[in-house]
Amino acid sequence: MARAYIYGDSLLKATMPDEQFRYHFHLPEVMERYSGRQTEVVNRSKMGATVRKGQALLEHDLRRGMQADYALIAYGGNDSDFDWDAVQAHPQESHLPRTTLADFKEILLCMIRELRERGVQPVLMTLPPIDAQRYLDFLCREGRSRERILDWLGDTQRIYRHQELYSDTVARLAYETGTPLIGVREMFLDEKRLPKLIAADGIHMTMEGYGKLFDTLADWLRGMVA
């Protein structure tokens, strides 16, 4: 049986907010959809993880003798995020994301090389789209100043565009390195019911959305191991 590792953030743990925006993991429920799978899946995703955390986790697993056929690297959402309290406090200043695009690309490239050196096939995926308005509402729900955040952003949809830069960087790196790429984003963008697939915080999925995300990953994997 083939073995695939997953390195990602809360999306790959099927994380959803409840009505009070407390987060719950629904990965076991999602994985029940694939009870007859032909691949062993080891999910190493962590809530809040950036690509730096992913690299540290991958290197830990490799030192311990990780045995795998495939390793999905799925980061970018947390990397593209900002310190919104700092943005609100100083909207006239420049603010860097948690991981700059240059660092994001370089760390992904290192992870690809490390996997290939150990005989593991790296796999990348584009990011599911986010809902910028819902995310801004989520950020401002407990007293942050919408006006000051928008003063820095320029417009609400900059949140969406900035996250898309990270997805595009993943796609470009896959092309440059000949790494398999799973087109998750295009599967969502072609969906006329997209708002029903994105959770109330604007960045996570609903259960229906996670079904689409994991079905897209599973379909790719079936095509490789069939």
PDB file of C-alpha atoms in Angstrom:
ATOM      1  CA  MET A   1       0.000   0.000   0.000  1.00  0.00           C
ATOM      2  CA  ALA A   2       1.253   3.459  -0.915  1.00  0.00           C
ATOM      3  CA  ARG A   3       1.807   5.985   1.865  1.00  0.00           C
ATOM      4  CA  ALA A   4       1.213   9.730   1.631  1.00  0.00           C
ATOM      5  CA  TYR A   5       2.119  12.370   4.201  1.00  0.00           C
ATOM      6  CA  ILE A   6       0.232  15.666   4.417  1.00  0.00           C
ATOM      7  CA  TYR A   7       1.991  18.803   5.664  1.00  0.00           C
ATOM      8  CA  GLY A   8      -0.411  21.698   6.028  1.00  0.00           C
ATOM      9  CA  ASP A   9      -2.374  24.011   8.288  1.00  0.00           C
ATOM     10  CA  SER A  10      -5.879  23.955   9.757  1.00  0.00           C
ATOM     11  CA  LEU A  11      -7.522  23.532   6.348  1.00  0.00           C
ATOM     12  CA  LEU A  12      -5.971  20.084   6.043  1.00  0.00           C
ATOM     13  CA  LYS A  13      -7.377  19.198   9.458  1.00  0.00           C
ATOM     14  CA  ALA A  14     -10.890  20.107   8.247  1.00  0.00           C
ATOM     15  CA  THR A  15     -11.198  22.860  10.866  1.00  0.00           C
ATOM     16  CA  MET A  16     -14.497  24.727  11.260  1.00  0.00           C
ATOM     17  CA  PRO A  17     -15.643  27.562  13.520  1.00  0.00           C
ATOM     18  CA  ASP A  18     -18.855  27.169  15.481  1.00  0.00           C
ATOM     19  CA  GLU A  19     -21.309  30.024  16.051  1.00  0.00           C
ATOM     20  CA  GLN A  20     -19.035  31.484  18.764  1.00  0.00           C
ATOM     21  CA  PHE A  21     -16.013  31.132  16.460  1.00  0.00           C
ATOM     22  CA  ARG A  22     -14.484  28.362  18.520  1.00  0.00           C
ATOM     23  CA  TYR A  23     -12.636  25.958  16.267  1.00  0.00           C
ATOM     24  CA  HIS A  24     -13.224  22.218  15.954  1.00  0.00           C
ATOM     25  CA  PHE A  25     -11.434  19.588  13.886  1.00  0.00           C
ATOM     26  CA  HIS A  26     -13.585  17.415  11.624  1.00  0.00           C
ATOM     27  CA  LEU A  27     -10.875  15.387   9.918  1.00  0.00           C
ATOM     28  CA  PRO A  28     -12.130  11.971  11.140  1.00  0.00           C
ATOM     29  CA  GLU A  29     -15.587  12.697   9.690  1.00  0.00           C
ATOM     30  CA  VAL A  30     -14.093  13.759   6.364  1.00  0.00           C
ATOM     31  CA  MET A  31     -11.796  10.734   6.149  1.00  0.00           C
ATOM     32  CA  GLU A  32     -14.763   8.388   6.615  1.00  0.00           C
ATOM     33  CA  ARG A  33     -15.573   9.208   2.990  1.00  0.00           C
ATOM     34  CA  TYR A  34     -12.510   7.233   1.928  1.00  0.00           C
ATOM     35  CA  SER A  35     -12.810   4.071   4.007  1.00  0.00           C
ATOM     36  CA  GLY A  36     -11.833   1.876   1.064  1.00  0.00           C
ATOM     37  CA  ARG A  37      -8.753   3.868   0.080  1.00  0.00           C
ATOM     38  CA  GLN A  38      -5.676   2.161  -1.291  1.00  0.00           C
ATOM     39  CA  THR A  39      -3.262   4.639   0.288  1.00  0.00           C
ATOM     40  CA  GLU A  40      -2.210   5.087   3.906  1.00  0.00           C
ATOM     41  CA  VAL A  41      -2.477   8.772   4.796  1.00  0.00           C
ATOM     42  CA  VAL A  42      -0.384  10.316   7.582  1.00  0.00           C
ATOM     43  CA  ASN A  43      -1.716  13.799   8.310  1.00  0.00           C
ATOM     44  CA  ARG A  44       0.892  16.078   9.901  1.00  0.00           C
ATOM     45  CA  SER A  45      -1.102  19.286   9.558  1.00  0.00           C
ATOM     46  CA  LYS A  46      -1.110  21.765  12.450  1.00  0.00           C
ATOM     47  CA  MET A  47      -3.487  24.592  13.345  1.00  0.00           C
ATOM     48  CA  GLY A  48      -1.900  27.940  12.567  1.00  0.00           C
ATOM     49  CA  ALA A  49       1.126  26.437  10.828  1.00  0.00           C
ATOM     50  CA  THR A  50       3.209  28.452   8.397  1.00  0.00           C
ATOM     51  CA  VAL A  51       5.647  27.009   5.892  1.00  0.00           C
ATOM     52  CA  ARG A  52       8.481  27.484   8.425  1.00  0.00           C
ATOM     53  CA  LYS A  53       6.653  25.240  10.892  1.00  0.00           C
ATOM     54  CA  GLY A  54       6.074  22.779   8.072  1.00  0.00           C
ATOM     55  CA  GLN A  55       9.747  22.670   7.177  1.00  0.00           C
ATOM     56  CA  ALA A  56      10.734  22.040  10.804  1.00  0.00           C
ATOM     57  CA  LEU A  57       8.168  19.233  11.051  1.00  0.00           C
ATOM     58  CA  LEU A  58       9.288  17.676   7.776  1.00  0.00           C
ATOM     59  CA  GLU A  59      12.936  17.733   8.818  1.00  0.00           C
ATOM     60  CA  HIS A  60      11.978  16.120  12.143  1.00  0.00           C
ATOM     61  CA  ASP A  61      10.147  13.329  10.306  1.00  0.00           C
ATOM     62  CA  LEU A  62      12.996  12.807   7.850  1.00  0.00           C
ATOM     63  CA  ARG A  63      15.510  12.491  10.705  1.00  0.00           C
ATOM     64  CA  ARG A  64      13.282   9.827  12.240  1.00  0.00           C
ATOM     65  CA  GLY A  65      13.370   7.811   9.045  1.00  0.00           C
ATOM     66  CA  MET A  66      10.136   8.854   7.356  1.00  0.00           C
ATOM     67  CA  GLN A  67       9.003   6.341   4.753  1.00  0.00           C
ATOM     68  CA  ALA A  68       6.567   7.701   2.182  1.00  0.00           C
ATOM     69  CA  ASP A  69       5.753   7.633  -1.505  1.00  0.00           C
ATOM     70  CA  TYR A  70       4.211  11.108  -1.605  1.00  0.00           C
ATOM     71  CA  ALA A  71       4.263  14.213   0.575  1.00  0.00           C
ATOM     72  CA  LEU A  72       1.726  16.979   0.015  1.00  0.00           C
ATOM     73  CA  ILE A  73       2.995  20.427   1.011  1.00  0.00           C
ATOM     74  CA  ALA A  74       0.010  22.720   1.573  1.00  0.00           C
ATOM     75  CA  TYR A  75       0.849  26.095   3.100  1.00  0.00           C
ATOM     76  CA  GLY A  76       0.246  29.751   2.345  1.00  0.00           C
ATOM     77  CA  GLY A  77      -2.892  30.799   4.198  1.00  0.00           C
ATOM     78  CA  ASN A  78      -1.208  31.617   7.501  1.00  0.00           C
ATOM     79  CA  ASP A  79       1.934  32.777   5.722  1.00  0.00           C
ATOM     80  CA  SER A  80      -0.031  35.458   3.883  1.00  0.00           C
ATOM     81  CA  ASP A  81      -1.723  36.767   7.039  1.00  0.00           C
ATOM     82  CA  PHE A  82      -0.758  39.914   8.944  1.00  0.00           C
ATOM     83  CA  ASP A  83      -0.505  41.069  12.539  1.00  0.00           C
ATOM     84  CA  TRP A  84      -3.844  42.854  12.439  1.00  0.00           C
ATOM     85  CA  ASP A  85      -3.434  44.458  15.850  1.00  0.00           C
ATOM     86  CA  ALA A  86      -0.245  46.089  14.604  1.00  0.00           C
ATOM     87  CA  VAL A  87      -1.995  47.128  11.391  1.00  0.00           C
ATOM     88  CA  GLN A  88      -4.824  48.699  13.377  1.00  0.00           C
ATOM     89  CA  ALA A  89      -2.410  50.495  15.707  1.00  0.00           C
ATOM     90  CA  HIS A  90      -0.263  51.905  12.890  1.00  0.00           C
ATOM     91  CA  PRO A  91      -2.222  51.980   9.619  1.00  0.00           C
ATOM     92  CA  GLN A  92       0.171  54.472   8.030  1.00  0.00           C
ATOM     93  CA  GLU A  93       3.167  52.169   8.412  1.00  0.00           C
ATOM     94  CA  SER A  94       4.315  49.248   6.274  1.00  0.00           C
ATOM     95  CA  HIS A  95       3.553  45.775   7.604  1.00  0.00           C
ATOM     96  CA  LEU A  96       5.017  42.480   6.431  1.00  0.00           C
ATOM     97  CA  PRO A  97       3.025  39.247   6.294  1.00  0.00           C
ATOM     98  CA  ARG A  98       3.949  36.397   8.599  1.00  0.00           C
ATOM     99  CA  THR A  99       6.107  34.992   5.793  1.00  0.00           C
ATOM    100  CA  THR A 100       7.210  37.190   2.908  1.00  0.00           C
ATOM    101  CA  LEU A 101       6.639  35.833  -0.589  1.00  0.00           C
ATOM    102  CA  ALA A 102      10.387  35.521  -1.176  1.00  0.00           C
ATOM    103  CA  ASP A 103      10.888  33.500   2.006  1.00  0.00           C
ATOM    104  CA  PHE A 104       7.760  31.449   1.295  1.00  0.00           C
ATOM    105  CA  LYS A 105       9.067  30.405  -2.109  1.00  0.00           C
ATOM    106  CA  GLU A 106      12.577  29.672  -0.831  1.00  0.00           C
ATOM    107  CA  ILE A 107      11.361  27.475   2.046  1.00  0.00           C
ATOM    108  CA  LEU A 108       8.999  25.566  -0.250  1.00  0.00           C
ATOM    109  CA  LEU A 109      11.905  24.990  -2.617  1.00  0.00           C
ATOM    110  CA  CYS A 110      14.036  23.636   0.243  1.00  0.00           C
ATOM    111  CA  MET A 111      11.241  21.246   1.267  1.00  0.00           C
ATOM    112  CA  ILE A 112      10.911  19.990  -2.303  1.00  0.00           C
ATOM    113  CA  ARG A 113      14.650  19.342  -2.476  1.00  0.00           C
ATOM    114  CA  GLU A 114      14.736  17.599   0.905  1.00  0.00           C
ATOM    115  CA  LEU A 115      11.936  15.247  -0.090  1.00  0.00           C
ATOM    116  CA  ARG A 116      13.490  14.410  -3.437  1.00  0.00           C
ATOM    117  CA  GLU A 117      16.830  13.673  -1.803  1.00  0.00           C
ATOM    118  CA  ARG A 118      15.050  11.064   0.353  1.00  0.00           C
ATOM    119  CA  GLY A 119      13.214   9.510  -2.568  1.00  0.00           C
ATOM    120  CA  VAL A 120       9.800  10.971  -1.664  1.00  0.00           C
ATOM    121  CA  GLN A 121       7.689  12.600  -4.375  1.00  0.00           C
ATOM    122  CA  PRO A 122       6.714  16.135  -3.292  1.00  0.00           C
ATOM    123  CA  VAL A 123       3.281  17.386  -4.318  1.00  0.00           C
ATOM    124  CA  LEU A 124       1.974  20.961  -4.182  1.00  0.00           C
ATOM    125  CA  MET A 125      -1.563  22.365  -4.247  1.00  0.00           C
ATOM    126  CA  THR A 126      -3.012  25.770  -4.978  1.00  0.00           C
ATOM    127  CA  LEU A 127      -4.943  27.435  -2.150  1.00  0.00           C
ATOM    128  CA  PRO A 128      -8.719  27.433  -1.864  1.00  0.00           C
ATOM    129  CA  PRO A 129     -10.103  30.971  -2.258  1.00  0.00           C
ATOM    130  CA  ILE A 130     -11.099  33.019   0.769  1.00  0.00           C
ATOM    131  CA  ASP A 131     -13.989  35.437   1.304  1.00  0.00           C
ATOM    132  CA  ALA A 132     -12.396  38.813   2.025  1.00  0.00           C
ATOM    133  CA  GLN A 133     -15.542  40.469   3.374  1.00  0.00           C
ATOM    134  CA  ARG A 134     -16.259  37.644   5.805  1.00  0.00           C
ATOM    135  CA  TYR A 135     -12.655  37.639   6.981  1.00  0.00           C
ATOM    136  CA  LEU A 136     -12.684  41.400   7.574  1.00  0.00           C
ATOM    137  CA  ASP A 137     -15.939  41.024   9.526  1.00  0.00           C
ATOM    138  CA  PHE A 138     -14.281  38.243  11.538  1.00  0.00           C
ATOM    139  CA  LEU A 139     -11.231  40.409  12.283  1.00  0.00           C
ATOM    140  CA  CYS A 140     -13.380  43.306  13.480  1.00  0.00           C
ATOM    141  CA  ARG A 141     -15.917  41.309  15.497  1.00  0.00           C
ATOM    142  CA  GLU A 142     -14.265  42.018  18.874  1.00  0.00           C
ATOM    143  CA  GLY A 143     -13.491  45.688  18.621  1.00  0.00           C
ATOM    144  CA  ARG A 144     -10.786  46.137  16.004  1.00  0.00           C
ATOM    145  CA  SER A 145     -11.292  49.299  13.977  1.00  0.00           C
ATOM    146  CA  ARG A 146     -12.615  48.481  10.503  1.00  0.00           C
ATOM    147  CA  GLU A 147     -11.853  52.034   9.425  1.00  0.00           C
ATOM    148  CA  ARG A 148      -8.199  51.859  10.452  1.00  0.00           C
ATOM    149  CA  ILE A 149      -7.681  48.408   8.899  1.00  0.00           C
ATOM    150  CA  LEU A 150      -9.295  49.572   5.653  1.00  0.00           C
ATOM    151  CA  ASP A 151      -7.137  52.689   5.755  1.00  0.00           C
ATOM    152  CA  TRP A 152      -4.124  50.399   5.556  1.00  0.00           C
ATOM    153  CA  LEU A 153      -5.611  47.872   3.122  1.00  0.00           C
ATOM    154  CA  GLY A 154      -6.977  50.371   0.637  1.00  0.00           C
ATOM    155  CA  ASP A 155      -9.942  48.106  -0.132  1.00  0.00           C
ATOM    156  CA  THR A 156     -11.407  44.939   1.351  1.00  0.00           C
ATOM    157  CA  GLN A 157     -10.576  42.737  -1.635  1.00  0.00           C
ATOM    158  CA  ARG A 158      -6.864  43.327  -1.128  1.00  0.00           C
ATOM    159  CA  ILE A 159      -7.170  40.534   1.470  1.00  0.00           C
ATOM    160  CA  TYR A 160      -8.253  38.151  -1.291  1.00  0.00           C
ATOM    161  CA  ARG A 161      -5.637  39.360  -3.767  1.00  0.00           C
ATOM    162  CA  HIS A 162      -2.805  39.073  -1.271  1.00  0.00           C
ATOM    163  CA  GLN A 163      -3.709  35.461  -0.428  1.00  0.00           C
ATOM    164  CA  GLU A 164      -3.924  34.715  -4.161  1.00  0.00           C
ATOM    165  CA  LEU A 165      -0.314  35.855  -4.587  1.00  0.00           C
ATOM    166  CA  TYR A 166       0.731  32.919  -2.395  1.00  0.00           C
ATOM    167  CA  SER A 167      -1.380  30.482  -4.379  1.00  0.00           C
ATOM    168  CA  ASP A 168       0.120  31.802  -7.617  1.00  0.00           C
ATOM    169  CA  THR A 169       3.610  31.452  -6.150  1.00  0.00           C
ATOM    170  CA  VAL A 170       2.922  27.783  -5.393  1.00  0.00           C
ATOM    171  CA  ALA A 171       1.731  27.218  -8.963  1.00  0.00           C
ATOM    172  CA  ARG A 172       4.747  29.003 -10.433  1.00  0.00           C
ATOM    173  CA  LEU A 173       7.164  27.021  -8.262  1.00  0.00           C
ATOM    174  CA  ALA A 174       5.503  23.758  -9.288  1.00  0.00           C
ATOM    175  CA  TYR A 175       6.045  24.714 -12.935  1.00  0.00           C
ATOM    176  CA  GLU A 176       9.654  25.790 -12.378  1.00  0.00           C
ATOM    177  CA  THR A 177      10.611  22.616 -10.498  1.00  0.00           C
ATOM    178  CA  GLY A 178       8.479  20.058 -12.352  1.00  0.00           C
ATOM    179  CA  THR A 179       6.574  19.251  -9.154  1.00  0.00           C
ATOM    180  CA  PRO A 180       3.054  17.768  -9.426  1.00  0.00           C
ATOM    181  CA  LEU A 181       0.413  20.407  -8.685  1.00  0.00           C
ATOM    182  CA  ILE A 182      -3.154  19.729  -7.554  1.00  0.00           C
ATOM    183  CA  GLY A 183      -5.415  22.489  -8.864  1.00  0.00           C
ATOM    184  CA  VAL A 184      -7.566  22.992  -5.774  1.00  0.00           C
ATOM    185  CA  ARG A 185      -8.268  26.678  -6.370  1.00  0.00           C
ATOM    186  CA  GLU A 186      -9.679  26.209  -9.861  1.00  0.00           C
ATOM    187  CA  MET A 187     -12.089  23.568  -8.542  1.00  0.00           C
ATOM    188  CA  PHE A 188     -13.528  26.131  -6.134  1.00  0.00           C
ATOM    189  CA  LEU A 189     -13.492  29.141  -8.461  1.00  0.00           C
ATOM    190  CA  ASP A 190     -15.594  27.204 -10.961  1.00  0.00           C
ATOM    191  CA  GLU A 191     -18.225  26.530  -8.269  1.00  0.00           C
ATOM    192  CA  LYS A 192     -21.355  28.705  -8.553  1.00  0.00           C
ATOM    193  CA  ARG A 193     -22.240  27.883  -4.921  1.00  0.00           C
ATOM    194  CA  LEU A 194     -18.862  29.023  -3.624  1.00  0.00           C
ATOM    195  CA  PRO A 195     -20.228  31.109  -0.687  1.00  0.00           C
ATOM    196  CA  LYS A 196     -21.793  27.943   0.775  1.00  0.00           C
ATOM    197  CA  LEU A 197     -18.400  26.244   0.770  1.00  0.00           C
ATOM    198  CA  ILE A 198     -16.594  28.923   2.824  1.00  0.00           C
ATOM    199  CA  ALA A 199     -17.104  29.180   6.595  1.00  0.00           C
ATOM    200  CA  ALA A 200     -18.297  32.273   8.457  1.00  0.00           C
ATOM    201  CA  ASP A 201     -14.737  33.416   9.230  1.00  0.00           C
ATOM    202  CA  GLY A 202     -13.996  33.666   5.509  1.00  0.00           C
ATOM    203  CA  ILE A 203     -10.895  31.467   5.554  1.00  0.00           C
ATOM    204  CA  HIS A 204     -11.990  27.978   6.567  1.00  0.00           C
ATOM    205  CA  MET A 205     -14.413  25.650   4.800  1.00  0.00           C
ATOM    206  CA  THR A 206     -17.854  24.334   5.586  1.00  0.00           C
ATOM    207  CA  MET A 207     -18.244  20.558   5.693  1.00  0.00           C
ATOM    208  CA  GLU A 208     -19.401  20.671   2.083  1.00  0.00           C
ATOM    209  CA  GLY A 209     -16.326  22.702   1.233  1.00  0.00           C
ATOM    210  CA  TYR A 210     -14.018  20.219   2.925  1.00  0.00           C
ATOM    211  CA  GLY A 211     -15.713  17.436   1.000  1.00  0.00           C
ATOM    212  CA  LYS A 212     -14.780  19.193  -2.225  1.00  0.00           C
ATOM    213  CA  LEU A 213     -11.239  19.912  -1.052  1.00  0.00           C
ATOM    214  CA  PHE A 214     -10.479  16.369   0.046  1.00  0.00           C
ATOM    215  CA  ASP A 215     -12.252  14.833  -2.945  1.00  0.00           C
ATOM    216  CA  THR A 216      -9.960  16.881  -5.185  1.00  0.00           C
ATOM    217  CA  LEU A 217      -6.894  15.573  -3.344  1.00  0.00           C
ATOM    218  CA  ALA A 218      -8.209  12.000  -3.316  1.00  0.00           C
ATOM    219  CA  ASP A 219      -8.996  12.061  -7.048  1.00  0.00           C
ATOM    220  CA  TRP A 220      -5.427  13.121  -7.811  1.00  0.00           C
ATOM    221  CA  LEU A 221      -3.984  10.420  -5.582  1.00  0.00           C
ATOM    222  CA  ARG A 222      -6.202   7.710  -7.061  1.00  0.00           C
ATOM    223  CA  GLY A 223      -4.919   8.647 -10.479  1.00  0.00           C
ATOM    224  CA  MET A 224      -1.350   8.152  -9.292  1.00  0.00           C
ATOM    225  CA  VAL A 225      -1.720   4.833  -7.465  1.00  0.00           C
ATOM    226  CA  ALA A 226      -4.351   3.145  -9.634  1.00  0.00           C
TER     227      ALA A 226
END
